[in-house]
Amino acid sequence: MVLPKTENEKLKTAVGTVKGPGETLHEYTFIAPDPERQLKHGEFVYYTAPVDGSQRQILGRITARAAVKLFPDTFMANPAVPPQTVAAMLGYESEATELFELTVTVLGYYNDLLQDFTNPRVPPQGGASIYIAENDTLTDLLSRGRRGQLGSAHIGDLLSRDPVAVPVALDVRGFTSTHLAIIASTGSGKSYLAGVLLEELLMPYNRASVLVIDPHGEYDTLQQVQNLESFRDSGYSPRVRIFRPQDLRVRISSLTLPDLRYLLTNLSEKMHYQLGRAFRYAQRTWGEDKYTLEQFYMAVREVGDSTQGEDESNDDDPTTGALIWRLSAALGGSGIFHDFENIELDELFQPGMCTLVQLNEVEQRQQQVIVAALLRRVYQARIDTEKGKLQREDRNHLPFPVFCLLEEAHNFAPANADAVSSDVLKTILSEGRKFGVGVGLISQRPGRLDGDVLSQCMTQCIMRITNPIDQNRIAESVESVGRDMLKELPALSKGQVIVSGASVNTPLMLRVRTRRTEHGGEDINAPAEWHQWFEHEQPAQAAANALPAEKELERDEDGVLWA
Amino acid sequence: MTDRIGIIVNSNSHIDYVCQLASPFEREQRPAPDAYAFGAFVAIDLPQQPAADLAEDPPCLIGVIYNTLLVNPNFTNLGPRLTSQTEQAVFSPDLIDETAMLVGILALGWQDDAGPQQGTPRLAAEVNASVRRLTDEEVRQFHRDPRDNLTLRYAAALLALNNPLVPALLLEIIDRLGSLFPHEKAILQVMRDNVAWKSIVQPAG
Ligand SMILES: Nc1ncnc2c1ncn2[C@@H]1O[C@H](COP(=O)(O)OP(=O)(O)O)[C@@H](O)[C@H]1O
Ligand SMILES: [Mg+2]
């Protein structure tokens, strides 16, 4: 009796034969019949070659697959007649009807010293056997992090293998210091992946301090980590803190002049000038970050055009009046901009805590100002703490690195447009690693995201992208993803991701793991809710409308109709 | 009527034979024109192996008629003649003998004790070997492989000859097989379309 081959025996038989070197130095091609269709695009294969006296597996990734032998089209003229039977009639009865030429990009052998792949720089011998890399080997070699260990984030498993066969863990150190981008069309699973990442960051082996800018308020469900046993470890349990829009506070005196200018749109030249003078006056007179909105009005009047005479009320000056009116419209009525209160950094940041700043229902310009103000404070606090300017008892003392995740990042660093948040984001992206401020950007429109911002994110998670403009932007800004992988972008399914850059050893196509907490960003199920309405709402309404009250029209003596 | 068509008189290659049809003057009658028509299947006797006992089916090559040539020495003697055609038959019988009809035969396979086989034959026929037409049943046998499937192994070899008559020959053969193998018409149709496209549509396009 022939026993079916075990998975490992299967992997030990050669699948192909090297044909020769490829177009570039680090490519080669091999020929394989591949009857079982194992040699998928992105699959890892190896040949063995002597390196420093011992046989090593030289790993590579399949980047192209072309048929070298196919039935002629005319053999397929009749769907009821398989081309094999036509070929058999003509005397070709072999089972081996197909043959493929596969291009492999060489990664090399894993160099334990360098903790990276080393390319042997010699193409394999023609005729050498090619094997499929074993699951265990790949698990060991592909991910920087070790699943469940300090500094690892297990986000999924290798797409070309069976589910769970090759788990992949990112190196948390990589993306928290040199930043991360999650890019994909809407509905491809960006927020889901971000949720997985956040879960990993809150695990006992990471205990990160994370802030999430959540413009849609879709990360609430992350709170479940507080009740899940798997997130606990002797004395540790993670916290998730939510700031809803009504809980947000930004002290007015913490806004910078550009912030103010940004909030007050369409100012005239004169108003701009006066605003600048008032701002400097306020800072000079009461000190940085130590005045209320009323005091600021005072400053505006103080610096206002006093050619009108000695009259006490400078309100008559149209510029002063208009400026104060603008200020009160933008800041006065807002529950967020406040005279005294500001969210303290230690409320926002703590190791083992994820803070969700929900910005739904907040107007976009205000969102940008809030994010800019927040990031600026964090960054400054980290610089001052690192440089020893702040001590433990100081208010903004922040003695640990932090990671900030921004949803809808294209709103905070748009391409071809100004946003107050762009500058601070760019500063953090280029300098943040020195002070332990890491940023993760999530966007469905890389084409609308500032190109510099995108190219500063050294770890990229790219999911399905269909828009060609967005694909081009990625090709331009993301060097580490090979062209062969970019071609896959439109073909990826929901929950599949290409990860490349600083947190993995080589670009990988992954299947994102299932979340431990629920996913919050579900779309509204309109048909179900309409249905619901007929079951519950309509009877109630019908009852309420049962007594139609004829409303008397009331007019006053002038004949004006009153509501 | 007989199945005998004529005898091998020449060959152009290992698989390309020239057969001279029995002349009308031979006592036995000529076969019906259908027997040596374009695309007709024939058997060419092979020399007997000395050791072999006389099997009931002597080995033969199996081929197909793909060409016809008329030989007429008079064609170039268009000068005045004293004798009439009938007198000439009486006075100069050898001359008549020199007009002949030749057909070209491509060997597509052979038949031996193991039955019919398609492919390039190992053995060659000799001059004067007898040529006869195949019966429908024999044609059918020739196109069945041991697993009883319709087979057309020689098609590729035929096409490789690059002879302008081959596409038409194949179409002719396929049509003939279509009536012999009614159940396999679909497969044959795919092949027929393939050949027809390449020989009819593409050259005209
Ligand atoms: N890895 C995954 N496994 C299971 N479901 C997923 C996965 N990724 C995404 N989904 C589902 O796909 C839908 C869209 O995902 P989401 O992350 O909200 O998309 P995006 O943020 O890119 O617009 C959600 O309903 C989510 O449940
Ligand atoms: Mg989303």
mmCIF file of N, CA and C and ligand atoms in Angstrom, chain A residues 184-193 196 218 407 442 444 463 494-496 511-515 519 521-523, ligand 1:
data_model
loop_
_atom_site.group_PDB
_atom_site.id
_atom_site.type_symbol
_atom_site.label_atom_id
_atom_site.label_comp_id
_atom_site.label_asym_id
_atom_site.label_seq_id
_atom_site.Cartn_x
_atom_site.Cartn_y
_atom_site.Cartn_z
ATOM 1 N N ALA A 184 -4.405 50.965 2.190
ATOM 2 C CA ALA A 184 -5.273 50.077 1.423
ATOM 3 C C ALA A 184 -6.562 50.790 1.086
ATOM 4 N N SER A 185 -7.254 50.274 0.078
ATOM 5 C CA SER A 185 -8.567 50.808 -0.250
ATOM 6 C C SER A 185 -9.526 50.547 0.906
ATOM 7 N N THR A 186 -10.609 51.302 0.922
ATOM 8 C CA THR A 186 -11.602 51.131 1.982
ATOM 9 C C THR A 186 -12.147 49.706 1.983
ATOM 10 N N GLY A 187 -12.289 49.167 3.156
ATOM 11 C CA GLY A 187 -12.882 47.842 3.272
ATOM 12 C C GLY A 187 -11.907 46.701 3.063
ATOM 13 N N SER A 188 -10.627 47.002 2.938
ATOM 14 C CA SER A 188 -9.661 45.913 2.742
ATOM 15 C C SER A 188 -9.167 45.347 4.060
ATOM 16 N N GLY A 189 -9.476 46.011 5.157
ATOM 17 C CA GLY A 189 -9.073 45.476 6.451
ATOM 18 C C GLY A 189 -7.980 46.266 7.140
ATOM 19 N N LYS A 190 -7.855 47.549 6.841
ATOM 20 C CA LYS A 190 -6.840 48.377 7.498
ATOM 21 C C LYS A 190 -7.098 48.484 8.986
ATOM 22 N N SER A 191 -8.316 48.877 9.330
ATOM 23 C CA SER A 191 -8.629 49.081 10.737
ATOM 24 C C SER A 191 -8.539 47.754 11.486
ATOM 25 N N TYR A 192 -8.903 46.700 10.788
ATOM 26 C CA TYR A 192 -8.831 45.383 11.410
ATOM 27 C C TYR A 192 -7.375 45.053 11.743
ATOM 28 N N LEU A 193 -6.497 45.273 10.779
ATOM 29 C CA LEU A 193 -5.080 45.020 11.003
ATOM 30 C C LEU A 193 -4.546 45.924 12.110
ATOM 31 N N VAL A 196 -5.419 44.439 15.293
ATOM 32 C CA VAL A 196 -4.528 43.329 15.625
ATOM 33 C C VAL A 196 -3.205 43.865 16.184
ATOM 34 N N GLU A 218 -14.118 54.039 15.934
ATOM 35 C CA GLU A 218 -14.401 52.628 15.633
ATOM 36 C C GLU A 218 -13.510 51.670 16.412
ATOM 37 N N GLU A 407 -5.558 57.222 12.222
ATOM 38 C CA GLU A 407 -6.465 56.802 11.142
ATOM 39 C C GLU A 407 -6.677 57.998 10.221
ATOM 40 N N ILE A 442 -2.471 55.413 8.895
ATOM 41 C CA ILE A 442 -3.414 54.552 8.186
ATOM 42 C C ILE A 442 -4.125 55.415 7.166
ATOM 43 N N GLN A 444 -6.535 55.312 3.278
ATOM 44 C CA GLN A 444 -7.052 54.579 2.116
ATOM 45 C C GLN A 444 -6.723 55.319 0.839
ATOM 46 N N MET A 463 -2.303 46.715 1.697
ATOM 47 C CA MET A 463 -3.358 45.749 1.430
ATOM 48 C C MET A 463 -3.932 46.059 0.055
ATOM 49 N N LYS A 494 -9.592 40.741 1.015
ATOM 50 C CA LYS A 494 -9.758 41.346 2.327
ATOM 51 C C LYS A 494 -8.939 40.585 3.355
ATOM 52 N N GLY A 495 -8.206 41.309 4.181
ATOM 53 C CA GLY A 495 -7.455 40.639 5.233
ATOM 54 C C GLY A 495 -6.118 40.074 4.787
ATOM 55 N N GLN A 496 -5.714 40.363 3.549
ATOM 56 C CA GLN A 496 -4.390 39.921 3.103
ATOM 57 C C GLN A 496 -3.507 41.148 2.979
ATOM 58 N N ARG A 511 -1.610 36.642 5.708
ATOM 59 C CA ARG A 511 -3.030 36.587 5.988
ATOM 60 C C ARG A 511 -3.139 37.134 7.412
ATOM 61 N N VAL A 512 -3.869 38.207 7.600
ATOM 62 C CA VAL A 512 -3.956 38.819 8.928
ATOM 63 C C VAL A 512 -4.693 37.874 9.863
ATOM 64 N N ARG A 513 -4.187 37.732 11.076
ATOM 65 C CA ARG A 513 -4.803 36.790 12.009
ATOM 66 C C ARG A 513 -6.153 37.310 12.486
ATOM 67 N N THR A 514 -6.918 36.442 13.106
ATOM 68 C CA THR A 514 -8.217 36.837 13.640
ATOM 69 C C THR A 514 -8.013 37.669 14.894
ATOM 70 N N ARG A 515 -8.840 38.667 15.074
ATOM 71 C CA ARG A 515 -8.701 39.499 16.262
ATOM 72 C C ARG A 515 -9.181 38.777 17.500
ATOM 73 N N HIS A 519 -14.169 43.409 16.121
ATOM 74 C CA HIS A 519 -13.823 44.522 15.240
ATOM 75 C C HIS A 519 -14.953 45.536 15.296
ATOM 76 N N GLY A 521 -15.322 48.506 13.392
ATOM 77 C CA GLY A 521 -15.628 49.371 12.249
ATOM 78 C C GLY A 521 -16.623 48.791 11.274
ATOM 79 N N GLU A 522 -17.639 48.084 11.788
ATOM 80 C CA GLU A 522 -18.571 47.457 10.855
ATOM 81 C C GLU A 522 -19.456 48.510 10.181
ATOM 82 N N ASP A 523 -19.780 48.256 8.931
ATOM 83 C CA ASP A 523 -20.692 49.152 8.231
ATOM 84 C C ASP A 523 -22.103 48.952 8.766
HETATM 85 N N1 LIG C 1 -8.278 39.707 8.684
HETATM 86 C C1 LIG C 1 -9.618 39.767 8.689
HETATM 87 N N2 LIG C 1 -10.330 38.719 9.105
HETATM 88 C C2 LIG C 1 -11.669 38.763 9.123
HETATM 89 N N3 LIG C 1 -12.405 39.828 8.718
HETATM 90 C C3 LIG C 1 -11.757 40.901 8.297
HETATM 91 C C4 LIG C 1 -10.332 40.919 8.253
HETATM 92 N N4 LIG C 1 -9.964 42.110 7.777
HETATM 93 C C5 LIG C 1 -11.090 42.799 7.553
HETATM 94 N N5 LIG C 1 -12.180 42.083 7.861
HETATM 95 C C6 LIG C 1 -13.564 42.537 7.715
HETATM 96 O O1 LIG C 1 -13.635 43.397 6.617
HETATM 97 C C7 LIG C 1 -14.409 44.539 6.894
HETATM 98 C C8 LIG C 1 -13.663 45.811 6.573
HETATM 99 O O2 LIG C 1 -12.513 45.902 7.362
HETATM 100 P P1 LIG C 1 -11.978 47.287 7.917
HETATM 101 O O3 LIG C 1 -10.747 46.973 8.670
HETATM 102 O O4 LIG C 1 -13.038 48.010 8.652
HETATM 103 O O5 LIG C 1 -11.649 48.020 6.548
HETATM 104 P P2 LIG C 1 -10.936 49.414 6.317
HETATM 105 O O6 LIG C 1 -10.537 49.971 7.635
HETATM 106 O O7 LIG C 1 -9.784 49.102 5.423
HETATM 107 O O8 LIG C 1 -11.937 50.242 5.588
HETATM 108 C C9 LIG C 1 -14.777 44.453 8.354
HETATM 109 O O9 LIG C 1 -16.145 44.143 8.408
HETATM 110 C C10 LIG C 1 -13.965 43.338 8.935
HETATM 111 O O10 LIG C 1 -14.735 42.561 9.806
#
